Coordinates of C-alpha atoms and ligand atoms in Angstrom, one line a residue:
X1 CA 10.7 -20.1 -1.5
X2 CA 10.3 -18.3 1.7
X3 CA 10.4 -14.5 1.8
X4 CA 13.5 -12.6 2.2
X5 CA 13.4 -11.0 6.1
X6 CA 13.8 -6.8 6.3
X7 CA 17.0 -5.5 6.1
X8 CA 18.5 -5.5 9.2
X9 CA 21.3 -3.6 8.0
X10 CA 19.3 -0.4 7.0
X11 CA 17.9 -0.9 10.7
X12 CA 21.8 -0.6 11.8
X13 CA 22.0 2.2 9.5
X14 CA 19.3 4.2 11.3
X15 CA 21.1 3.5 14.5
X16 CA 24.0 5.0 13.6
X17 CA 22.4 8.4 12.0
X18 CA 20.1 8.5 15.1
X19 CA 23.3 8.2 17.5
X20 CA 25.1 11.3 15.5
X21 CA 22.3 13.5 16.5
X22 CA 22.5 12.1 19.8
X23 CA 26.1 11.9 20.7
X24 CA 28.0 13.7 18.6
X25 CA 29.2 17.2 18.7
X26 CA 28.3 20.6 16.3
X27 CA 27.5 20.7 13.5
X28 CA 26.1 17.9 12.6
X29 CA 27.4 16.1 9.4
X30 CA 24.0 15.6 8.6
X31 CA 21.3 16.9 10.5
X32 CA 18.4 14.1 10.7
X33 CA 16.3 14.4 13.5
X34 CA 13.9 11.4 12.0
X35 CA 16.4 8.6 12.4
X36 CA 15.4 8.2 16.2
X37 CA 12.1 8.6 15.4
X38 CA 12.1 5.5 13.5
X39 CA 13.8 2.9 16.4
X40 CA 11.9 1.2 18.6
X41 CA 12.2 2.0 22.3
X42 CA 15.0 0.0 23.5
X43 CA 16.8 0.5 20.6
X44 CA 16.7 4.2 20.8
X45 CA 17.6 3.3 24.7
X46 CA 20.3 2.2 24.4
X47 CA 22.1 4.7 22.5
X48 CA 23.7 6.5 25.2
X49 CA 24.8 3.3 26.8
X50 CA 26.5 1.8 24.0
X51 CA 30.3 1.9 24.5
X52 CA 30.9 0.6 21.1
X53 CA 29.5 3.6 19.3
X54 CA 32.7 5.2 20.3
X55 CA 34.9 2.8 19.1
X56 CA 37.2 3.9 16.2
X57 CA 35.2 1.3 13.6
X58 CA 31.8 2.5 14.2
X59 CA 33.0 5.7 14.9
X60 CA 34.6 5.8 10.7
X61 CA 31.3 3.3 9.8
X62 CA 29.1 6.1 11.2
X63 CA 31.3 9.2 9.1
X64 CA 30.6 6.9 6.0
X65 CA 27.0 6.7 6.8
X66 CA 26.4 10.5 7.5
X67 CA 29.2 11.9 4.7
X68 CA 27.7 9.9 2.0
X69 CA 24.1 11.0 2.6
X70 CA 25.3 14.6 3.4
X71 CA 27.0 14.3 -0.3
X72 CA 23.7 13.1 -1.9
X73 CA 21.6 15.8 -0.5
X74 CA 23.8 18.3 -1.6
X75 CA 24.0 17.1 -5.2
X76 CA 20.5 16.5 -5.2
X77 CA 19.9 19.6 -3.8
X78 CA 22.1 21.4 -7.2
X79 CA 19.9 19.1 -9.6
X80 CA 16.5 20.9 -7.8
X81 CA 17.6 23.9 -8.3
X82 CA 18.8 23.3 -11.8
X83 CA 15.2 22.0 -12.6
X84 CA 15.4 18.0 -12.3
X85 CA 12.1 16.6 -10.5
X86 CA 12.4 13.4 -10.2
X87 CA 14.0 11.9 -7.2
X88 CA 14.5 7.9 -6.9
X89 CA 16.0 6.2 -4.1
X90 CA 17.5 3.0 -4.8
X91 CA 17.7 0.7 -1.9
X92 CA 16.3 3.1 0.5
X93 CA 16.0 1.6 4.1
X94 CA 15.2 4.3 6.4
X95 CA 16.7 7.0 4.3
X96 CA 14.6 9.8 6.1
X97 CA 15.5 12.4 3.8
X98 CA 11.6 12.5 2.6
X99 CA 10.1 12.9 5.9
X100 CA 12.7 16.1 6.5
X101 CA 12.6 17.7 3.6
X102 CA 13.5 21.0 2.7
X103 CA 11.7 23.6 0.8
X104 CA 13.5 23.4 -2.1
X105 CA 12.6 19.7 -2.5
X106 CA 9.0 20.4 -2.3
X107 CA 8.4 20.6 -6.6
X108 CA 10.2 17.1 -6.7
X109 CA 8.8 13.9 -7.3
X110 CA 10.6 11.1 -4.9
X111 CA 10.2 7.3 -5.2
X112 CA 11.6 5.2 -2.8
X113 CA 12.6 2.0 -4.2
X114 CA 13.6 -1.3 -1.6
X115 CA 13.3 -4.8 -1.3
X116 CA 9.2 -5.3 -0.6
X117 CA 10.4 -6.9 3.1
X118 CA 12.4 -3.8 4.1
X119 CA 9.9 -1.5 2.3
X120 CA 7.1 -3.0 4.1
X121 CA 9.4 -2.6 7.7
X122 CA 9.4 0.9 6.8
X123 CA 6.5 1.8 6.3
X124 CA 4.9 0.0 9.3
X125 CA 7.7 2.1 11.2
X126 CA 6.7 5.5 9.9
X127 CA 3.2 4.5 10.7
X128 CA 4.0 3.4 14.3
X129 CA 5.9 6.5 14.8
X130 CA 3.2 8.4 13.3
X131 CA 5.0 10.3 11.0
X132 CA 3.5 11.1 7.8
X133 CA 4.4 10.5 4.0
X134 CA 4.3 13.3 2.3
X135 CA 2.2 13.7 -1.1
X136 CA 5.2 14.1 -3.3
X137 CA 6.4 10.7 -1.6
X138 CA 6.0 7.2 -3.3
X139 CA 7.4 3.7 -2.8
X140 CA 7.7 0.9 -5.6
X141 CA 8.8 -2.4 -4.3
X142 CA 12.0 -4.3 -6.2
X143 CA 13.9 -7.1 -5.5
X144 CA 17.6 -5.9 -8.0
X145 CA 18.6 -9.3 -8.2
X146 CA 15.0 -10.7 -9.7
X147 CA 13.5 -7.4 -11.1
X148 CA 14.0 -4.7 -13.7
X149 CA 14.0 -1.1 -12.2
X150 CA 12.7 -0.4 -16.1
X151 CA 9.8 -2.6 -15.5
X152 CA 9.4 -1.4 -11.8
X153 CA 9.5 2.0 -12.6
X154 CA 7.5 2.1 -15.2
X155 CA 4.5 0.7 -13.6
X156 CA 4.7 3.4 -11.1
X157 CA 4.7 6.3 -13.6
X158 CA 8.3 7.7 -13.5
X159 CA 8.5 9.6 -16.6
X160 CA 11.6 8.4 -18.1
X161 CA 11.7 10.9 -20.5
X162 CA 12.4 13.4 -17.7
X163 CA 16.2 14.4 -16.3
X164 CA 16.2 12.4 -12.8
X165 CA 18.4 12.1 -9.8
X166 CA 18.7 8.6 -8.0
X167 CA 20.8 7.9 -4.9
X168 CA 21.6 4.1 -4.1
X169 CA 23.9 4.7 -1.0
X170 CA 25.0 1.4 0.8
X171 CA 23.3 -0.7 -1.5
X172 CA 25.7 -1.8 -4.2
X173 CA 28.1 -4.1 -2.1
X174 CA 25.3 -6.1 -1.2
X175 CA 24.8 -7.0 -5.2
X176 CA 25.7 -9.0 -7.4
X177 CA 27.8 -7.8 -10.4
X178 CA 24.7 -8.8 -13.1
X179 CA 22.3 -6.5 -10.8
X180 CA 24.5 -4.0 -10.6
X181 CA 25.4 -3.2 -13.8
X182 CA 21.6 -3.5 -14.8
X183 CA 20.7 -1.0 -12.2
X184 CA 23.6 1.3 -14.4
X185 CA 22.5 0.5 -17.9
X186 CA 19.0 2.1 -17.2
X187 CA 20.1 5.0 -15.4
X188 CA 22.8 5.5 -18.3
X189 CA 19.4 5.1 -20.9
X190 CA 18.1 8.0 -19.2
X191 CA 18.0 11.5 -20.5
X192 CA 21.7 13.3 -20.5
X193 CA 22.0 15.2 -16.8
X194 CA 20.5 12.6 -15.0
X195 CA 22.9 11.5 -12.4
X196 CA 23.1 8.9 -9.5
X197 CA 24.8 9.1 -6.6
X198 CA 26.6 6.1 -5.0
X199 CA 28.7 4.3 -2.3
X200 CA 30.5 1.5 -2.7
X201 CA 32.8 -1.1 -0.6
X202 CA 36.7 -0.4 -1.3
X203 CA 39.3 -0.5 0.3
X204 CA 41.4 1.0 3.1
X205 CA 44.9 1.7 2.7
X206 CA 45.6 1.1 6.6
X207 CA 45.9 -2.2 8.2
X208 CA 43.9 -1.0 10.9
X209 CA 41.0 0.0 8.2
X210 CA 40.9 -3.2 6.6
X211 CA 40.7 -5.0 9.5
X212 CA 37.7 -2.5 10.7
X213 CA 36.4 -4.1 6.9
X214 CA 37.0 -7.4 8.0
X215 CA 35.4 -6.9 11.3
X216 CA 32.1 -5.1 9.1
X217 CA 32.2 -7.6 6.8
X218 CA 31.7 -10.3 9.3
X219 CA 28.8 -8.5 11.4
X220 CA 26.6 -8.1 8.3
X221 CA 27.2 -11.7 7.0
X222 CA 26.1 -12.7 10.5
X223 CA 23.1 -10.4 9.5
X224 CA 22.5 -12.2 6.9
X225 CA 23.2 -9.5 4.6
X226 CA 27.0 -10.3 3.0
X227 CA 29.1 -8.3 1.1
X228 CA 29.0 -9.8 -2.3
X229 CA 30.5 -7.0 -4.2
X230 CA 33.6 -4.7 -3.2
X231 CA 35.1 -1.9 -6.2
X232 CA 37.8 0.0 -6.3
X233 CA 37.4 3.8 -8.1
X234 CA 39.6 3.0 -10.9
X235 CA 37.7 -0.2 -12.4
X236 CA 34.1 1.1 -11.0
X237 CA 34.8 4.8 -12.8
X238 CA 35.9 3.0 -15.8
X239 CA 32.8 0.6 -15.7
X240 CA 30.9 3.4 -15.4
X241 CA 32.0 5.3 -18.4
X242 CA 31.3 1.6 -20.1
X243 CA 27.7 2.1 -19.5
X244 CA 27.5 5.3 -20.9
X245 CA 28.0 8.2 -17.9
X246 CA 29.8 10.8 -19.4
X247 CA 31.0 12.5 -16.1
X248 CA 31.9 10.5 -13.0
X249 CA 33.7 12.0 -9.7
X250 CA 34.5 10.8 -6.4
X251 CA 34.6 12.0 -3.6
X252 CA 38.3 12.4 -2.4
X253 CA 39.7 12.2 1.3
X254 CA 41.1 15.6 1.1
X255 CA 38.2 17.0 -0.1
X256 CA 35.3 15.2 2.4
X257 CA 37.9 16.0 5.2
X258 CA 38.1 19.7 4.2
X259 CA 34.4 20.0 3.1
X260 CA 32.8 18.0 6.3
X261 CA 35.1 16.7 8.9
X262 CA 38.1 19.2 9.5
X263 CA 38.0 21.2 12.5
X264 CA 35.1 19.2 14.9
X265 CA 35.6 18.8 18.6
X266 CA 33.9 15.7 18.8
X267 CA 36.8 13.2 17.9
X268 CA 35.2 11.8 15.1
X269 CA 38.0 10.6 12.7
X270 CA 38.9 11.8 9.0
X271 CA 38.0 9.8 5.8
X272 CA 40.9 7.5 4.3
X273 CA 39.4 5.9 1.6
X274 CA 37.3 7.0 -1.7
X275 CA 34.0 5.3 -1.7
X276 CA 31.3 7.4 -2.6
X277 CA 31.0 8.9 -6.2
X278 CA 28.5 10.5 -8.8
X279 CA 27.8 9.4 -12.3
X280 CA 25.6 11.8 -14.6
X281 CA 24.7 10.9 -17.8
Ligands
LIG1 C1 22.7 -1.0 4.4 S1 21.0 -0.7 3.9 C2 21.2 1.0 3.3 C3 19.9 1.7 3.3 C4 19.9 3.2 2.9 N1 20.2 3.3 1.6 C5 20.7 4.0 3.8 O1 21.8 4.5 3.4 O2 20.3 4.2 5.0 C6 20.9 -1.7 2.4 C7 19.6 -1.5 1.7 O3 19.7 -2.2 0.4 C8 18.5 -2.9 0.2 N2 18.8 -4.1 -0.7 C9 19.8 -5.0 -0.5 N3 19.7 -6.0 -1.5 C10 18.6 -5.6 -2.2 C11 18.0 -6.2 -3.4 N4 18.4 -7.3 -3.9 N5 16.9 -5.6 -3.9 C12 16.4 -4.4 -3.3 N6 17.0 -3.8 -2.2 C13 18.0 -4.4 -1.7 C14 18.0 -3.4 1.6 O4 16.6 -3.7 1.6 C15 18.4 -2.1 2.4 O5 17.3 -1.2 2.4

């Protein structure tokens, strides 16, 4: 069977964190200057001449991208300081949240966990761009639909018997239900006050957002990379509680509006729709 390409949806992904820092306005929702670090030239190029990065879809894709790794970091950020030390990030792509990292995440342990093709695009990027991975960095490659993040983990010395944080942001809609819910069970086997952090494809309650959905939808499955799996809160909280989370929230409108997006001059457009969430055990 031939090899599964790189995800050329994380590549988008970067795109989009790497245009906040470039064209949008203070503060920044999240404040990455790696992202453009880890383009390639014309890529990072064409940035600034890119018309469409204003328009009203990417403009609410790129708020989704930014707010939901802003959320993570801040949770995982409370979990640090309340002792947890190990850090796994599920699906990573060019999550660059290792290569900036704060000094309060300096005592954790983080694995970055990807498909091996996207893991391997990675790393040849962070090597191209010179930037270094630092010692409390490691990667495990994992294919969710083939592999057991038990069996993956394991082999790469997580200590399961330790409270962990794992963030798996933009990854679940590109599951299938079976994967998914085995990526759950384990966390949910893991010592009470672990917690994962997640986003998930639901739906909008405008016309206009669901046809911003469609529009998405189609431009990944042209990727290669389509949606297999869309949840709403209700049955996804209630799934989660199946598998054995004691505590799961979501992140409201209201609130990410209040917390994040009220108040900027730069035009970028409120949240409508619920679609990030924590689970803890
Ligand atoms: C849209 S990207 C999101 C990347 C990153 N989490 C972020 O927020 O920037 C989707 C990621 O899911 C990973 N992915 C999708 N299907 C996967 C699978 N079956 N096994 C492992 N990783 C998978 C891709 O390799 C890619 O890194």
């Amino acid at each position: 069977m031939m090899e599964r390409e790189a995800s050329r949806t994380a590549m988008r992904v970067a795109v989009l964190r790497a245009a906040h820092q470039l064209i949008d306005g203070e503060p920044k929702i999240l404040d990455d200057r790696v992202s453009a670090h880890l383009l390639d030239a014309q890529t990072f190029a064409g940035i600034g001449a890119n018309p469409d990065l204003r328009s009203s879809r990417l403009e609410s894709l790129r708020v989704h991208v930014l707010l939901r790794s802003r959320y993570s970091e801040e949770r995982l950020e409370a979990a640090a300081r309340d002792g947890v030390r190990q850090c796994v990030i599920l699906g990573a792509g060019f999550d660059t949240f290792a290569y900036r990292q704060p000094a309060w995440s300096r005592a954790l342990r983080i694995i970055e966990v990807d498909h091996p093709s996207s893991q391997r695009a990675k790393r040849d990027r962070l090597r191209a761009a010179a930037i270094a991975v630092p010692d409390n960095v490691s990667f495990i490659p994992i294919d969710f639909e083939t592999t057991s993040l038990a069996a993956g983990l394991a082999a790469a010395g997580f200590d399961r018997a330790q409270r962990s944080f794992f963030s798996w942001l933009g990854v679940m809609v590109y599951l299938k239900e079976p994967a998914i819910d085995a990526v759950l069970s384990y966390v949910a086997s893991l010592p009470a006050g672990s917690q994962i952090v997640f986003s998930f494809g639901s739906s909008d309650p405008t016309a206009a957002g669901e046809e911003d959905a469609r529009l998405t939808a189609e431009a990944v499955a042209a990727l290669g990379e389509p949606w297999l799996t869309r949840s709403e809160p209700g049955p996804l909280g209630a799934k989660l509680r199946e598998a054995g989370f004691s505590e799961v929230s979501f992140l409201t409108p209201p609130e990410a509006n209040a917390r994040y997006l009220t108040g900027r001059s730069d035009g970028l457009p409120l949240v409508r729709r619920i679609s990030v969430g924590s689970a803890t055990v």
